Each structure stands twice: as C-alpha cells, then as structure tokens.
Coordinates of C-alpha atoms in Angstrom, one line a residue:
M1 CA 11.2 45.4 32.5
S2 CA 13.4 42.3 31.9
D3 CA 17.0 42.4 32.8
T4 CA 18.0 39.8 30.1
P5 CA 20.6 41.3 27.8
I6 CA 19.7 41.8 24.2
A7 CA 22.2 40.5 21.8
P8 CA 23.4 43.1 19.2
A9 CA 21.6 43.2 15.9
A10 CA 24.6 42.1 13.9
E11 CA 24.7 38.8 16.0
R12 CA 21.0 38.3 15.6
L13 CA 21.2 38.3 11.7
P14 CA 20.8 34.8 10.2
G15 CA 24.0 35.3 8.0
N16 CA 26.1 35.9 11.1
R17 CA 25.0 32.8 13.0
K18 CA 28.2 30.7 14.0
T19 CA 28.0 27.0 13.1
S20 CA 28.1 24.8 16.2
P21 CA 30.9 22.1 16.5
K22 CA 28.2 19.5 16.6
K23 CA 26.8 20.4 13.3
I24 CA 30.4 20.5 11.9
V25 CA 31.0 17.0 13.2
Q26 CA 27.7 15.8 11.8
A27 CA 28.4 17.3 8.5
I28 CA 31.9 15.6 8.4
V29 CA 30.3 12.3 9.2
V30 CA 26.9 12.3 7.7
Y31 CA 27.7 13.6 4.3
P32 CA 30.4 11.1 3.4
L33 CA 28.1 8.4 4.7
L34 CA 25.4 9.5 2.3
L35 CA 27.8 9.8 -0.5
L36 CA 29.1 6.2 0.2
T37 CA 25.6 4.9 0.3
T38 CA 24.7 6.6 -2.9
V39 CA 27.7 5.1 -4.7
V40 CA 26.9 1.6 -3.2
T41 CA 23.3 1.9 -4.3
L42 CA 23.7 3.3 -7.8
G43 CA 27.0 1.5 -8.5
P44 CA 25.4 -1.8 -9.9
F45 CA 23.0 0.3 -12.2
L46 CA 25.8 2.5 -13.4
W47 CA 28.0 -0.4 -14.2
L48 CA 25.2 -2.1 -16.0
L49 CA 24.6 1.2 -18.0
S50 CA 28.3 1.2 -18.8
T51 CA 28.2 -2.4 -20.0
A52 CA 25.2 -1.6 -22.3
L53 CA 27.2 1.2 -23.9
K54 CA 30.3 -0.8 -24.7
T55 CA 31.2 -2.8 -27.7
G56 CA 31.9 -6.4 -27.5
D57 CA 35.6 -5.8 -27.9
N58 CA 36.2 -3.7 -24.8
I59 CA 33.7 -5.4 -22.3
Y60 CA 36.6 -7.8 -21.3
A61 CA 39.2 -5.2 -21.3
Y62 CA 41.7 -5.3 -18.4
P63 CA 41.7 -3.3 -16.3
P64 CA 37.9 -2.8 -16.5
Q65 CA 36.7 0.5 -18.0
F66 CA 34.0 2.2 -16.1
I67 CA 33.6 4.8 -18.9
P68 CA 33.1 3.1 -22.2
N69 CA 35.5 4.0 -25.0
P70 CA 34.0 4.2 -27.6
I71 CA 30.5 4.6 -26.5
T72 CA 27.9 2.8 -28.7
F73 CA 24.2 2.8 -28.8
K74 CA 24.0 -0.2 -31.1
N75 CA 23.3 -2.8 -28.5
F76 CA 19.9 -1.2 -27.7
I77 CA 18.9 -1.3 -31.4
D78 CA 20.4 -4.9 -31.7
V79 CA 18.1 -6.1 -28.8
F80 CA 15.0 -5.2 -30.6
N81 CA 16.3 -7.0 -33.7
L82 CA 17.1 -10.1 -31.7
M83 CA 13.7 -10.7 -30.0
P84 CA 10.1 -9.2 -30.4
L85 CA 10.8 -6.7 -27.5
W86 CA 7.9 -4.5 -28.4
S87 CA 5.5 -7.5 -27.9
Y88 CA 7.1 -8.3 -24.6
I89 CA 6.7 -4.7 -23.6
G90 CA 3.1 -4.6 -24.4
N91 CA 2.4 -7.8 -22.6
T92 CA 4.2 -6.2 -19.5
V93 CA 2.2 -2.9 -19.8
Y94 CA -1.0 -4.8 -20.0
M95 CA -0.2 -7.1 -17.1
T96 CA 1.1 -4.3 -15.0
A97 CA -1.9 -1.9 -15.6
L98 CA -4.4 -4.7 -14.9
G99 CA -2.7 -5.7 -11.8
V100 CA -2.2 -2.1 -10.4
L101 CA -5.7 -1.1 -11.1
L102 CA -7.1 -4.3 -9.5
N103 CA -5.0 -3.9 -6.5
I104 CA -5.8 -0.3 -5.8
F105 CA -9.5 -0.9 -6.2
L106 CA -9.8 -4.1 -4.2
C107 CA -7.3 -2.8 -1.5
A108 CA -9.2 0.5 -1.1
I109 CA -12.5 -1.0 -0.7
T110 CA -11.2 -3.4 1.8
A111 CA -9.3 -0.9 3.8
Y112 CA -12.0 1.7 4.1
P113 CA -14.6 -0.4 6.3
L114 CA -11.6 -1.5 8.4
A115 CA -10.7 2.0 9.0
R116 CA -13.9 4.0 9.2
L117 CA -16.8 1.6 9.8
R118 CA -17.8 0.0 13.1
F119 CA -18.8 -3.7 13.0
P120 CA -18.2 -6.7 15.2
F121 CA -14.8 -8.3 15.2
R122 CA -13.4 -5.5 13.1
N123 CA -10.0 -5.5 14.7
A124 CA -9.7 -9.3 15.0
I125 CA -10.4 -9.4 11.2
F126 CA -7.7 -7.0 10.6
F127 CA -5.1 -8.6 12.8
A128 CA -5.9 -11.9 11.1
M129 CA -5.2 -10.4 7.8
V130 CA -2.1 -8.9 8.8
S131 CA -0.8 -12.0 10.4
T132 CA -0.7 -13.8 6.9
M133 CA 2.1 -11.4 6.0
I134 CA 4.5 -13.7 7.8
L135 CA 3.8 -16.5 5.2
P136 CA 6.4 -16.6 2.3
N137 CA 4.8 -16.0 -1.1
A138 CA 6.4 -19.3 -2.5
G139 CA 4.4 -21.2 0.1
G140 CA 1.2 -20.4 -1.8
M141 CA 2.4 -21.2 -5.3
I142 CA 0.9 -24.7 -5.5
V143 CA -2.5 -23.5 -4.2
N144 CA -2.5 -20.6 -6.5
F145 CA -1.6 -22.7 -9.4
L146 CA -4.3 -25.2 -8.7
T147 CA -6.8 -22.6 -8.2
I148 CA -5.9 -20.8 -11.5
Q149 CA -6.1 -24.1 -13.2
S150 CA -9.5 -25.1 -12.0
L151 CA -10.8 -21.6 -13.1
G152 CA -9.5 -22.2 -16.6
L153 CA -7.1 -19.4 -16.5
Y154 CA -4.0 -21.4 -17.2
N155 CA -1.8 -19.7 -20.0
N156 CA -4.0 -16.6 -19.6
M157 CA -2.7 -13.1 -18.5
F158 CA -5.5 -12.8 -16.0
G159 CA -4.3 -15.9 -14.3
V160 CA -0.9 -14.2 -13.7
V161 CA -2.6 -11.1 -12.2
L162 CA -5.3 -12.8 -10.1
P163 CA -3.2 -14.2 -7.1
S164 CA -1.6 -10.8 -6.7
A165 CA -4.8 -8.7 -7.2
I166 CA -4.9 -7.8 -3.5
S167 CA -2.1 -7.2 -1.1
I168 CA -2.2 -7.3 2.7
F169 CA 0.6 -4.7 2.8
N170 CA -1.4 -2.5 0.6
I171 CA -4.6 -2.8 2.8
F172 CA -2.5 -2.0 5.9
L173 CA -1.0 1.1 4.3
L174 CA -4.4 2.3 3.0
R175 CA -6.2 1.7 6.3
Q176 CA -3.6 3.8 8.1
A177 CA -4.2 6.6 5.5
F178 CA -7.9 6.3 5.9
I179 CA -7.6 6.6 9.7
T180 CA -5.8 10.0 9.4
V181 CA -8.8 11.6 7.5
P182 CA -10.6 14.0 9.9
N183 CA -13.9 12.8 11.1
D184 CA -15.5 16.3 10.6
M185 CA -15.4 15.9 6.7
E186 CA -17.2 12.4 7.0
H187 CA -19.8 13.9 9.4
S188 CA -20.4 16.9 7.2
A189 CA -21.0 14.7 4.2
R190 CA -23.4 12.5 6.2
I191 CA -25.4 15.6 7.3
D192 CA -25.6 16.5 3.6
G193 CA -27.1 13.2 2.8
A194 CA -24.2 11.5 1.2
G195 CA -24.2 7.8 1.1
E196 CA -21.4 5.4 2.1
F197 CA -20.1 4.9 -1.3
R198 CA -20.3 8.6 -2.3
I199 CA -18.2 9.4 0.9
F200 CA -15.8 6.7 0.0
A201 CA -15.3 7.8 -3.6
T202 CA -15.6 11.6 -3.5
I203 CA -14.1 12.4 -0.1
M204 CA -12.1 9.6 1.3
V205 CA -10.1 8.5 -1.8
P206 CA -9.0 12.0 -2.9
M207 CA -7.9 12.6 0.7
I208 CA -5.4 9.7 0.6
R209 CA -3.8 10.3 -2.9
P210 CA -0.3 10.1 -1.5
A211 CA -0.9 6.6 -0.1
I212 CA -2.5 5.6 -3.3
A213 CA 0.6 6.8 -5.2
T214 CA 2.7 4.7 -2.8
V215 CA 0.7 1.7 -3.6
L216 CA 0.9 2.4 -7.3
I217 CA 4.8 2.5 -7.1
F218 CA 5.1 -0.7 -5.2
D219 CA 2.7 -2.6 -7.3
F220 CA 4.1 -1.2 -10.5
M221 CA 7.5 -2.5 -9.7
A222 CA 6.1 -5.8 -8.4
F223 CA 4.2 -6.6 -11.5
W224 CA 6.8 -5.1 -13.9
N225 CA 9.5 -7.2 -12.5
S226 CA 7.4 -10.3 -12.2
L227 CA 9.6 -13.3 -13.1
I228 CA 8.8 -16.8 -11.7
W229 CA 4.9 -16.8 -11.6
P230 CA 4.4 -15.7 -15.3
V231 CA 6.6 -18.6 -16.3
I232 CA 4.6 -21.0 -14.2
I233 CA 1.2 -19.9 -15.7
L234 CA 2.1 -19.0 -19.2
D235 CA 2.8 -21.8 -21.4
D236 CA 3.1 -19.6 -24.6
R237 CA 6.3 -17.6 -24.6
A238 CA 4.8 -15.1 -26.9
K239 CA 2.8 -14.0 -23.9
Y240 CA 5.7 -13.6 -21.5
P241 CA 6.3 -10.1 -19.9
L242 CA 9.7 -8.6 -20.0
G243 CA 11.2 -10.4 -16.9
P244 CA 10.9 -13.9 -18.2
A245 CA 11.8 -12.7 -21.8
L246 CA 15.1 -11.2 -20.7
K247 CA 15.8 -14.2 -18.7
Y248 CA 15.7 -16.3 -21.9
L249 CA 17.7 -13.7 -23.6
N250 CA 20.3 -14.0 -21.0
S251 CA 20.3 -17.8 -21.5
N252 CA 20.7 -17.4 -25.3
L253 CA 23.2 -14.7 -25.2
A254 CA 25.1 -15.7 -22.1
F255 CA 28.3 -14.4 -23.4
N256 CA 27.1 -11.2 -25.0
F257 CA 26.7 -9.1 -21.9
P258 CA 26.1 -5.8 -23.7
Y259 CA 22.9 -7.0 -25.2
V260 CA 21.6 -8.4 -21.8
A261 CA 22.6 -5.2 -20.1
A262 CA 20.9 -3.1 -22.9
G263 CA 17.6 -5.1 -22.5
T264 CA 17.8 -4.8 -18.6
I265 CA 18.2 -0.9 -18.9
I266 CA 15.3 -0.7 -21.2
S267 CA 13.1 -2.7 -18.7
V268 CA 14.2 -0.4 -15.8
I269 CA 13.5 2.9 -17.6
P270 CA 9.6 2.8 -16.9
I271 CA 10.1 2.2 -13.2
I272 CA 12.6 5.2 -13.0
I273 CA 9.9 7.3 -14.7
I274 CA 7.1 6.3 -12.6
F275 CA 9.2 7.0 -9.4
L276 CA 10.4 10.4 -10.6
V277 CA 6.8 11.5 -11.4
L278 CA 5.3 10.2 -8.0
Q279 CA 8.3 10.6 -5.7
K280 CA 6.7 13.5 -3.8
Q281 CA 3.3 11.6 -3.2
F282 CA 5.3 8.5 -2.4
I283 CA 7.2 10.3 0.4
N284 CA 4.0 11.8 1.7
G285 CA 2.2 8.5 1.6
M286 CA 5.0 6.8 3.6
V287 CA 5.0 9.6 6.2
G288 CA 1.2 9.4 6.5
A289 CA 1.3 5.7 6.9
V290 CA 3.7 6.1 9.9
K291 CA 1.9 8.9 11.4
G292 CA -1.3 6.8 11.2

C-alpha cells in the first residue's frame, strides 16, 4: 500500500482550491493589458460611431464629447439622400460575392492537388507560388491593368475581380487544411470506387469548412473594402463600390464629418455581421492552419 498521504476531502473539492500567487500576478497584469488593448482597438470605431450620432453643432464642441448630446440618427438618413447609396451597396455586394466565390473555388482546386496528390516538382511548385507573396500588390498594378485592358474588361466589374480571383495566401491556408484530413477517409472512398473529383467535393471540402470560412472572411473584407483598384478600372462612377463612393463623399463633404462617419459605419456593418456569424469557424480554421 502506498505511504503517500491523502489530502482531506474538503481540500480536494474544486471550490476549496487556493489560488496560486502566480495566477494572481497573471490576472493583475494580463487583464488590464487585455482591457487596454480592447480600448485601443475599438477606440477609433467607437469615436466614429459617436461622430455619426452627433449633430453638426456639437461635433466641434470643446472639450470633445464622446457621448453625443443630443443623439441623432438623421445623419444615416441624409447619407442615402445625398448619394445613391443603395446602388453603391448593390455594386459592392455583386463585386464581393463574385470575388469570394471565385477565390474559394480556384484556391480550393489549386490547394487540393498540392496537398493530396503526388506528382513531380510538387513542392517546388508550391514554394515558387509562396515566394511570390513577398511581392507588393502595387507592383503588379500596371501589368494587371494592361491585361484587363487587352481582355476588353476595362470599366467592367469582372475586370475589378479578376486580378484578385486567386490568392496565394488562401492557397497556402487551404493546403494546410487539406493536409490535416486523415488519409483513411480518402482510402476508404477510393476502395468504394469514388473518383478524384468526388473525393474532393464530397469528402475533402466538407472536412475543411473552418478553413473555407476563414478564407471567406478575409476575402469578404478585402473585396468589400477595395478602394484603389476599382477607381483604376471603372471609368463610370455609377459602377463604383462603397469604398470609392465614400471617398468621393468625403471629398465633397470634407467639413461635414457626421455624414462621412455615418456612411463609413454603414459600410462596416456587413463585415461585423459576417465575422460574428463565422467567428467560431474562423478560429478553428486558423488553429488548423497552424497545426498543419
């Protein structure tokens, strides 16, 4: 029989565990640091929201008022009257949906063979693709513009989407997710007579839903906030997405900050909704990519 003394039952109860000094110190240091980070991160957004809810009279008040007094929602209504905002929102939804769907499809069918199939120079091809990530996006604008123009897609929404229809980072992320799928599932499907495309579509893709959700969030934010490239490709301002449209709103109403803030808040709301809906999948996708 072991001679190790057994602690009394009262000391072994979870409610009676003593908090170690190390955990107390961590709580004193970590929690205020997290709170400070939250304030710094949300500060600009909260100030923007505060500005959007102010009237033109109290925005220049001194000292600055963080909580509007009085609170007004008139700025959000006036923005729709000042510009065809619904039209710009429709353009943005179309551009974002087209870009996200193309990116997920093209990146998935590119990442799958790099992760699961055996062919010559597979790793060399992958490393060559990843190495292009060091190139700045602005460096390819001239080439992309000439390509889009030669394809006859100038002043066309598809010309805005095409250069970003595939992302090396997304290929890397999905490849890492495909690698984590157990080989037994693939072997079982092959024994049952499933072809390569069926394995890809019915087994592999459902298994990497968190990674696909991560790609969806990143691409949604990128396309929704796209600013410079649409201005270069689109000659007709009626086809502009929200980013360039709000930029011109800022130029025309440079001294009416509540209107500019209200338009910006409207453009941010869909991104917040998408992230809140997919945040669990997003976290799982990032963890899976790191493990892979």
